[in-house]
mmCIF file of C-alpha atoms in Angstrom:
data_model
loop_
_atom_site.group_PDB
_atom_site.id
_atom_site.type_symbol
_atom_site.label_atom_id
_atom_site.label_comp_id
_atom_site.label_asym_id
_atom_site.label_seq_id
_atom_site.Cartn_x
_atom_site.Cartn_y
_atom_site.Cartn_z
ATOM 1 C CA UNK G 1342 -34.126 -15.230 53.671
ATOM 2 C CA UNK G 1343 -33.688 -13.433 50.884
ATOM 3 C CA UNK G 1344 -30.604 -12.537 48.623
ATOM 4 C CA UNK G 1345 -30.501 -9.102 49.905
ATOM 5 C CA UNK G 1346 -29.451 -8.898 53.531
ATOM 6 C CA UNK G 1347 -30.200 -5.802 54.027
ATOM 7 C CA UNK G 1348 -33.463 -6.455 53.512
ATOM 8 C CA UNK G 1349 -33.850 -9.459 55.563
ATOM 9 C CA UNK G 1350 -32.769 -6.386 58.372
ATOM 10 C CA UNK G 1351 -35.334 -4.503 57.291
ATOM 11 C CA UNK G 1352 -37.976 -7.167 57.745
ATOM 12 C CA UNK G 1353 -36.809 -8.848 60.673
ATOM 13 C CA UNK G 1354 -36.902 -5.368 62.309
ATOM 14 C CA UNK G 1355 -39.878 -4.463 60.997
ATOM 15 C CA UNK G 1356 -41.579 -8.113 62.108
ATOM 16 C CA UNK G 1357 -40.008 -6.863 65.609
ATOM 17 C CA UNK G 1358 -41.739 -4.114 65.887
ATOM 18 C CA UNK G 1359 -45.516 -5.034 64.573
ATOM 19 C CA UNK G 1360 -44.962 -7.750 67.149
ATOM 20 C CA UNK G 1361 -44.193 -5.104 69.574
ATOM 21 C CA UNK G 1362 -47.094 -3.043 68.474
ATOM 22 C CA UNK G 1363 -49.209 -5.710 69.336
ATOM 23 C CA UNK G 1364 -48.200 -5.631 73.135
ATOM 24 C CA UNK G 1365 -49.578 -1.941 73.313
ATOM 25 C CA UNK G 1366 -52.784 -3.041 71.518
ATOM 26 C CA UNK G 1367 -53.435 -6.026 74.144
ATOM 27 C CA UNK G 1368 -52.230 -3.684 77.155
ATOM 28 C CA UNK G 1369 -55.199 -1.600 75.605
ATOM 29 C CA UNK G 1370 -57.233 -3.836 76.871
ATOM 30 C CA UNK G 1371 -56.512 -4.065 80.473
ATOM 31 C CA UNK G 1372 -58.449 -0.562 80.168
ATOM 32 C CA UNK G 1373 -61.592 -1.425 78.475
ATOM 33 C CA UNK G 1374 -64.485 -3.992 77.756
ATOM 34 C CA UNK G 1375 -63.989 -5.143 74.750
ATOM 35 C CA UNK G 1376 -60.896 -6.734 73.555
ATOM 36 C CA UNK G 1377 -58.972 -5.766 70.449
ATOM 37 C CA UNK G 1378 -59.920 -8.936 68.835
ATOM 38 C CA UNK G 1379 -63.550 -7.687 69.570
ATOM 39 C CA UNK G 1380 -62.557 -4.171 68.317
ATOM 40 C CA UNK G 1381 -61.408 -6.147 65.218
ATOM 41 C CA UNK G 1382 -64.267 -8.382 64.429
ATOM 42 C CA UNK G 1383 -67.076 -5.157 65.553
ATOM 43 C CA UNK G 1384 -64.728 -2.840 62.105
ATOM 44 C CA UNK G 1385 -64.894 -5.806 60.001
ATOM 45 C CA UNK G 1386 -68.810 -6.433 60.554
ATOM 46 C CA UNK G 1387 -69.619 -2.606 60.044
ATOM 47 C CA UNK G 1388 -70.972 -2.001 57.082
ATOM 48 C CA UNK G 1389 -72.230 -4.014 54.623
ATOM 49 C CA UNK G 1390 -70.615 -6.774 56.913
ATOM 50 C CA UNK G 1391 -68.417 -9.690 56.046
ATOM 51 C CA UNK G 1392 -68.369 -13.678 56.325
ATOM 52 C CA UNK G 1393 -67.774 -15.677 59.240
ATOM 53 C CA UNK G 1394 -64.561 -17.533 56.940
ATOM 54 C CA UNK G 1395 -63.423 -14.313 56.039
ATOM 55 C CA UNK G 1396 -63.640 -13.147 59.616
ATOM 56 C CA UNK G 1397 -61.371 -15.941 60.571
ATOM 57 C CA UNK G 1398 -58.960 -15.751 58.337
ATOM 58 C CA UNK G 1399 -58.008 -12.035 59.158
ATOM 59 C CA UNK G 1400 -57.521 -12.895 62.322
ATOM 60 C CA UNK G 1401 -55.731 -15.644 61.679
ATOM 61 C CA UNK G 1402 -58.084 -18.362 63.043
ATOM 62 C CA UNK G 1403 -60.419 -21.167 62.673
ATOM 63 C CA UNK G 1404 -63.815 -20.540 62.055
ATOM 64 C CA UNK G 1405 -65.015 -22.184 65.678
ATOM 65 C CA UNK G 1406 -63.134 -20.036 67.616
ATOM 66 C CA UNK G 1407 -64.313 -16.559 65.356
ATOM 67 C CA UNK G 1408 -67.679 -17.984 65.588
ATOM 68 C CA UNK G 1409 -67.308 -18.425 69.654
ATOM 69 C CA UNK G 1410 -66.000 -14.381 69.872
ATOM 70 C CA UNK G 1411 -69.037 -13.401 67.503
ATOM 71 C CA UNK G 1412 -71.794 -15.433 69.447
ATOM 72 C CA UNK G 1413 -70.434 -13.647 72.371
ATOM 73 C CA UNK G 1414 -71.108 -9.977 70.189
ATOM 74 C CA UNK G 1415 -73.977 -11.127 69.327
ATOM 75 C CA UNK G 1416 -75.231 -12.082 72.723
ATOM 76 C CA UNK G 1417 -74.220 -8.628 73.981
ATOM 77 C CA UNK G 1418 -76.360 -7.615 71.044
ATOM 78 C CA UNK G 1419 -73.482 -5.949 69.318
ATOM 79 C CA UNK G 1420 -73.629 -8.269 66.159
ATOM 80 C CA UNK G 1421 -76.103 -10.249 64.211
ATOM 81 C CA UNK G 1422 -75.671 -12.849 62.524
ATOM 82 C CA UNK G 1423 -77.882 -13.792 58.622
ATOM 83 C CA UNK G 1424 -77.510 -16.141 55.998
ATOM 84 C CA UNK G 1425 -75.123 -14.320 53.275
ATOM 85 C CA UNK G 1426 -77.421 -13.084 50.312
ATOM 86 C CA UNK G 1427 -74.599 -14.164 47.864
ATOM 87 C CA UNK G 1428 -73.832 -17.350 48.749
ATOM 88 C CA UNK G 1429 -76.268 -19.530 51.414
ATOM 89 C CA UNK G 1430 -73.988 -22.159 52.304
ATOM 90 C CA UNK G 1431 -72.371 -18.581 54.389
ATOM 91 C CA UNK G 1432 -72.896 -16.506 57.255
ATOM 92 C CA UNK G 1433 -72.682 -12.844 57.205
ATOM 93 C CA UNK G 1434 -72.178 -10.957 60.809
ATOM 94 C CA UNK G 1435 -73.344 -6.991 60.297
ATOM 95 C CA UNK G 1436 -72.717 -4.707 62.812
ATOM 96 C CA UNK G 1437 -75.986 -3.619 65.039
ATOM 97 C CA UNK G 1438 -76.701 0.100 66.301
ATOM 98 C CA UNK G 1439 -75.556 -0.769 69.548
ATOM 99 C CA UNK G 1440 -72.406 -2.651 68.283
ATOM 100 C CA UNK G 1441 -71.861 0.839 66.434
ATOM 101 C CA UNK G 1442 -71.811 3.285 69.544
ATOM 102 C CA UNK G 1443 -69.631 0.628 71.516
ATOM 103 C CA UNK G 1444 -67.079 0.391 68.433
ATOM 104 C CA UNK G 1445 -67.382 4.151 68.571
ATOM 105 C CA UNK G 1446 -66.556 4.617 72.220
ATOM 106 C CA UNK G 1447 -63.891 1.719 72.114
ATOM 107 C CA UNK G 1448 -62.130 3.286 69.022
ATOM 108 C CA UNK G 1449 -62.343 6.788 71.037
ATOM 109 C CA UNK G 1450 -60.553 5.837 73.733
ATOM 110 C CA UNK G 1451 -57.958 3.823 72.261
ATOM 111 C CA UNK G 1452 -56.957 6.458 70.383
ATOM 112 C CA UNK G 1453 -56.929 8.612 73.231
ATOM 113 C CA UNK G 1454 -54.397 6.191 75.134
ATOM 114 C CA UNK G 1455 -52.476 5.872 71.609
ATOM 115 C CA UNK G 1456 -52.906 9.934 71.906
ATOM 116 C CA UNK G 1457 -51.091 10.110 75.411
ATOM 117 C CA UNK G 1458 -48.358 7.721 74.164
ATOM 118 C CA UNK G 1459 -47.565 9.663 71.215
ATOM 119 C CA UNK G 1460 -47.483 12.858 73.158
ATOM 120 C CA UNK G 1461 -44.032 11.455 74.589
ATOM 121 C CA UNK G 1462 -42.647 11.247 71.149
ATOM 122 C CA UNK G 1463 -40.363 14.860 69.586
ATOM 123 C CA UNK G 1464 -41.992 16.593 66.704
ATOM 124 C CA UNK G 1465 -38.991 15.237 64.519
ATOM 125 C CA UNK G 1466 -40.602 11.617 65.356
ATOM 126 C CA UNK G 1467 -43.936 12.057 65.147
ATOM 127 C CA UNK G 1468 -43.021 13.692 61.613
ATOM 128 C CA UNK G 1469 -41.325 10.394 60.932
ATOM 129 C CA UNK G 1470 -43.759 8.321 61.809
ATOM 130 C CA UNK G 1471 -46.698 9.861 59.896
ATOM 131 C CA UNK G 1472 -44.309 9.689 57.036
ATOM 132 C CA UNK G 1473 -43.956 6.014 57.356
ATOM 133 C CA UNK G 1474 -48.155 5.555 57.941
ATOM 134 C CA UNK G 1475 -48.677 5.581 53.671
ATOM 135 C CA UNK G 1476 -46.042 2.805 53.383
ATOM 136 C CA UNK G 1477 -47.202 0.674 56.378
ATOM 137 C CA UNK G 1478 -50.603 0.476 55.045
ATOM 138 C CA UNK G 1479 -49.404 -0.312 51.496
ATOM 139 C CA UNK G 1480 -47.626 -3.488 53.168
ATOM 140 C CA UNK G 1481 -51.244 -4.233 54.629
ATOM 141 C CA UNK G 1482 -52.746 -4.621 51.282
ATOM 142 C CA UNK G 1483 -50.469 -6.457 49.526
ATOM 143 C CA UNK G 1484 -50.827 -10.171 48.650
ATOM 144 C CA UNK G 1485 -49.706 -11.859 51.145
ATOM 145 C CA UNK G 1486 -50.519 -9.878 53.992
#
C-alpha cells in the first residue's frame, strides 16, 4: 500500500481487471488448439527467438515446466530448439514455418472472438478503451512488470 489511496484504488482495480482479462483469454481456448500459453511461447520464439530462462520467466514459471510446453511445440513441429549462439550454456527456441502459419491462424481467430466481444461495446467505449491501449502497454514495459 502506498501513501496515496487513491492510487492503491487505482491499482487494485486495475489488478481486478487484468485478472479478469485473463478469464476471456483462457475461455479463448475452449475454441481452439493451442492454448494461450502456447500462443505466448509460439510470439516470443518468432523471430530471432528467445531463451528457454527467459521464456520462463515471462510466463512466470520454472524452466521444467516451459521446457515441457516447448517440447510439446516442438514435437508438433511448431518450434525448434538450438544451442544459443551467444551464450552455450543456453537454449534458444525459434519459431518454425509451420509454428508461423499456426501462430497466424491462432492470432486470427482470437482476434476475431475479441472482435465479436468488442462489437457489444458503444462507440463512446470503444473510444475509451483505445485511449487507454498507449498507457496499458507503457505499464507492460516498465521495470517491474
Amino acid at each position: 500500500m502506498t501513501s496515496d489511496p487513491a492510487l492503491d484504488d487505482l491499482a487494485e482495480e486495475f489488478r481486478e481487471s487484468l485478472r479478469l482479462a485473463l478469464y476471456i483469454a483462457r475461455n479463448m481456448d475452449a475454441d481452439t488448439d493451442i492454448s494461450a500459453t502456447q500462443v505466448s511461447i509460439m510470439k516470443m520464439a518468432a523471430g530471432e527467438g528467445m531463451r528457454v530462462s527467459e521464456i520462463a520467466r515471462n510466463l512466470g514459471v520454472k524452466v521444467p515446466s516451459a521446457t515441457e510446453q516447448i517440447i510439446r511445440l516442438e514435437g508438433a513441429g511448431l518450434l525448434k530448439r538450438s544451442p544459443d549462439p551467444h551464450d552455450s550454456r543456453g537454449v534458444r527456441v525459434t519459431l518454425t514455418s509451420q509454428g508461423g502459419e499456426v501462430l497466424q491462424e491462432a492470432n486470427g481467430s482470437r482476434t476475431a472472438l475479441m472482435a465479436a466481444l468488442l462489437e457489444q461495446l458503444s462507440s463512446e467505449e470503444r473510444n475509451a478503451l483505445s485511449a487507454a491501449l498507449p498507457v496499458i502497454r507503457r505499464l507492460t514495459k516498465l521495470p517491474g512488470a
